[in-house]
Tab-separated table of C-alpha atoms in Angstrom:
chain	number	residue	atom	x	y	z
C	1351	MET	CA	13.272	2.024	1.129
C	1352	PHE	CA	9.605	1.335	3.915
C	1353	PRO	CA	5.787	0.176	3.258
C	1354	LEU	CA	3.731	2.404	3.404
C	1355	SER	CA	0.378	2.277	4.208
C	1356	ARG	CA	-2.973	3.653	2.018
C	1357	GLU	CA	-2.861	7.219	2.574
C	1358	GLU	CA	0.889	7.360	2.377
C	1359	LEU	CA	0.457	5.910	-0.881
C	1360	GLY	CA	-1.602	8.227	-1.800
C	1361	LEU	CA	0.345	11.278	-1.158
C	1362	ALA	CA	3.775	9.233	-2.058
C	1363	CYS	CA	2.600	8.606	-5.765
C	1364	ALA	CA	1.260	12.570	-5.168
C	1365	SER	CA	4.993	13.352	-4.998
C	1366	LEU	CA	5.947	10.960	-7.575
C	1367	ALA	CA	3.845	12.302	-10.572
C	1368	GLN	CA	5.179	15.924	-9.905
C	1369	ALA	CA	8.951	14.267	-10.892
C	1370	LEU	CA	8.132	11.189	-12.857
C	1371	GLU	CA	4.878	12.464	-15.455
C	1372	GLY	CA	6.214	13.415	-18.517
C	1373	ALA	CA	9.758	11.596	-18.067
C	1374	ARG	CA	10.585	9.360	-20.348
C	1375	ILE	CA	12.014	5.103	-18.917
C	1376	ASP	CA	15.896	5.241	-20.051
C	1377	GLN	CA	16.501	2.300	-18.432
C	1378	VAL	CA	15.081	-1.280	-16.560
C	1379	GLY	CA	16.863	-2.965	-13.792
C	1380	VAL	CA	17.876	-4.340	-10.676
C	1381	PRO	CA	19.692	-2.533	-8.318
C	1382	GLU	CA	23.297	-2.995	-7.113
C	1383	ARG	CA	23.175	-3.894	-3.152
C	1384	PRO	CA	27.249	-4.538	-2.794
C	1385	GLY	CA	26.355	-6.014	1.257
C	1386	GLN	CA	24.435	-8.804	-0.483
C	1387	PRO	CA	25.416	-11.783	-1.743
C	1388	GLY	CA	25.543	-11.680	-5.207
C	1389	GLY	CA	25.806	-8.076	-4.633
C	1390	ILE	CA	21.214	-7.052	-5.480
C	1391	LEU	CA	18.392	-8.158	-3.398
C	1392	LEU	CA	15.610	-10.415	-5.210
C	1393	GLY	CA	12.109	-8.499	-5.695
C	1394	GLU	CA	13.740	-5.028	-6.155
C	1395	VAL	CA	13.805	-3.226	-9.793
C	1396	ALA	CA	15.241	0.354	-10.270
C	1397	LEU	CA	13.519	1.510	-13.567
C	1398	THR	CA	15.762	5.288	-14.468
C	1399	VAL	CA	13.849	7.687	-16.085
C	1400	ALA	CA	14.810	10.943	-17.874
C	1401	SER	CA	13.593	14.429	-18.285
C	1402	GLY	CA	15.565	16.897	-20.401
C	1403	ARG	CA	19.532	16.165	-18.703
C	1404	GLU	CA	18.295	15.540	-15.115
C	1405	ARG	CA	17.580	11.451	-14.519
C	1406	ARG	CA	16.656	9.462	-10.833
C	1407	SER	CA	15.547	5.943	-10.511
C	1408	LEU	CA	12.131	4.579	-8.932
C	1409	LEU	CA	13.290	1.483	-7.023
C	1410	LEU	CA	11.025	-0.926	-6.096
C	1411	ARG	CA	10.817	-3.838	-3.969
C	1412	VAL	CA	8.007	-6.361	-5.019
C	1413	ASP	CA	8.906	-9.296	-2.364
C	1414	ALA	CA	7.769	-8.863	1.425
C	1415	PRO	CA	8.339	-6.013	2.599
C	1416	PRO	CA	6.931	-4.334	-0.601
C	1417	ALA	CA	9.096	-0.647	-0.628
C	1418	LEU	CA	9.144	2.698	-2.663
C	1419	ALA	CA	11.759	5.181	-2.879
C	1420	LEU	CA	12.524	7.632	-5.376
C	1421	SER	CA	16.276	8.953	-5.837
C	1422	PRO	CA	17.067	12.118	-7.178
C	1423	LYS	CA	20.116	10.474	-9.102
C	1424	LYS	CA	20.443	7.245	-11.031
C	1425	VAL	CA	20.772	4.404	-9.610
C	1426	PRO	CA	23.656	2.081	-10.825
C	1427	HIS	CA	22.180	-1.336	-12.255
C	1428	ALA	CA	23.654	-4.842	-11.528
C	1429	PRO	CA	25.188	-6.219	-14.705
C	1430	ALA	CA	22.874	-8.411	-16.416
C	1431	ALA	CA	21.069	-9.167	-13.067
C	1432	GLY	CA	17.144	-10.083	-13.148
C	1433	ALA	CA	14.934	-12.766	-14.054
C	1434	GLY	CA	12.832	-13.594	-16.745
C	1435	TRP	CA	9.828	-10.896	-16.685
C	1436	MET	CA	12.514	-8.343	-15.411
C	1437	GLN	CA	13.317	-8.686	-19.479
C	1438	GLY	CA	10.022	-8.511	-20.389
C	1439	LEU	CA	10.024	-5.720	-18.525
C	1440	ARG	CA	12.869	-3.922	-20.431
C	1441	LYS	CA	11.148	-5.002	-23.182
C	1442	HIS	CA	7.967	-3.057	-23.547
C	1443	LEU	CA	9.118	-0.306	-20.909
C	1444	VAL	CA	12.671	1.348	-21.335
C	1445	GLY	CA	11.876	4.293	-24.180
C	1446	LYS	CA	8.612	4.877	-23.240
C	1447	ARG	CA	6.934	8.232	-21.812
C	1448	ILE	CA	5.015	7.844	-18.398
C	1449	LEU	CA	1.582	10.324	-18.844
C	1450	GLN	CA	0.065	10.065	-15.517
C	1451	CYS	CA	1.153	8.440	-11.824
C	1452	GLN	CA	-1.972	8.160	-9.559
C	1453	ALA	CA	-2.556	6.018	-6.481
C	1454	VAL	CA	-5.302	2.506	-6.751
C	1455	ALA	CA	-8.516	4.448	-4.670
C	1456	GLY	CA	-8.496	2.443	-1.834
C	1457	ASP	CA	-5.415	0.361	-2.165
C	1458	ARG	CA	-1.764	-0.588	-1.588
C	1459	ALA	CA	-1.330	0.064	-5.168
C	1460	LEU	CA	-0.495	2.694	-7.910
C	1461	ALA	CA	-0.225	2.729	-11.612
C	1462	LEU	CA	1.482	4.411	-13.856
C	1463	GLN	CA	-0.353	5.496	-17.408
C	1464	LEU	CA	2.889	4.843	-20.199
C	1465	GLU	CA	2.296	6.018	-23.925
C	1466	GLY	CA	1.074	3.118	-25.793
C	1467	ALA	CA	-1.801	2.583	-23.705
C	1468	THR	CA	0.870	0.605	-21.403
C	1469	THR	CA	-0.125	0.463	-17.396
C	1470	LEU	CA	2.352	-0.775	-14.538
C	1471	TRP	CA	0.076	-1.920	-12.005
C	1472	ILE	CA	2.722	-1.420	-8.478
C	1473	GLY	CA	0.678	-3.364	-5.255
C	1474	LEU	CA	2.758	-2.593	-2.476
C	1475	PHE	CA	0.822	-5.445	-1.177
C	1476	PRO	CA	2.131	-6.358	2.461
C	1477	VAL	CA	2.285	-9.981	1.818
C	1478	ALA	CA	2.328	-10.243	-1.160
C	1479	PRO	CA	3.458	-7.632	-3.589
C	1480	ALA	CA	3.395	-7.854	-6.955
C	1481	LEU	CA	4.440	-6.077	-10.476
C	1482	VAL	CA	2.027	-6.446	-12.642
C	1483	LEU	CA	2.187	-4.923	-17.199
C	1484	SER	CA	-0.641	-4.913	-18.670
C	1485	ILE	CA	-0.885	-2.820	-22.789
C	1486	ASP	CA	-4.231	-2.653	-23.917
C	1487	GLY	CA	-5.714	-4.059	-21.058
C	1488	ALA	CA	-3.409	-7.885	-21.594
C	1489	ILE	CA	-1.094	-8.545	-18.838
C	1490	VAL	CA	2.008	-9.426	-20.430
C	1491	VAL	CA	4.149	-8.908	-17.519
C	1492	SER	CA	4.064	-10.100	-14.190
C	1493	SER	CA	6.430	-10.125	-11.333
C	1494	ASP	CA	3.663	-13.093	-9.285
C	1495	PRO	CA	2.790	-14.961	-12.751
C	1496	LYS	CA	0.582	-18.044	-10.309
C	1497	ARG	CA	-1.439	-14.930	-8.802
C	1498	PHE	CA	-2.108	-12.400	-12.620
C	1499	PRO	CA	-0.822	-14.905	-15.875
C	1500	PRO	CA	0.135	-13.002	-19.012
C	1501	LYS	CA	-2.171	-13.795	-21.400
C	1502	SER	CA	-0.191	-15.688	-24.245
């Protein structure tokens, strides 16, 4: 995984759209990283998506430096790992179909539009990346609740 400029993120999003649109989110977790303390990297998220018999993983790092990658296969998830916001992502994302993937104009961010008026905002800002999940326009999960507080 590597950091992306705005322009590179736009190009990456076009490729992601081809791979992700129409797929269902099958799993949300923290990828295993055997060489790291505790076997994980904090701030990493893996969304396993299924389209027919094909499974792949969208890997996101929402810790500095931010990064994005698409694995052509399912990435193993660490057992029971993840912060409280990760549990919120699981609750709201698993089983949802990805309708659209688009870059946010003029920013280092992309939006995954999902079924049920759900949007996963992925901010790959160099200093303070963030992952924000909104339903009907209201924030319900945030990796950075101080900047993007969920509505109660």
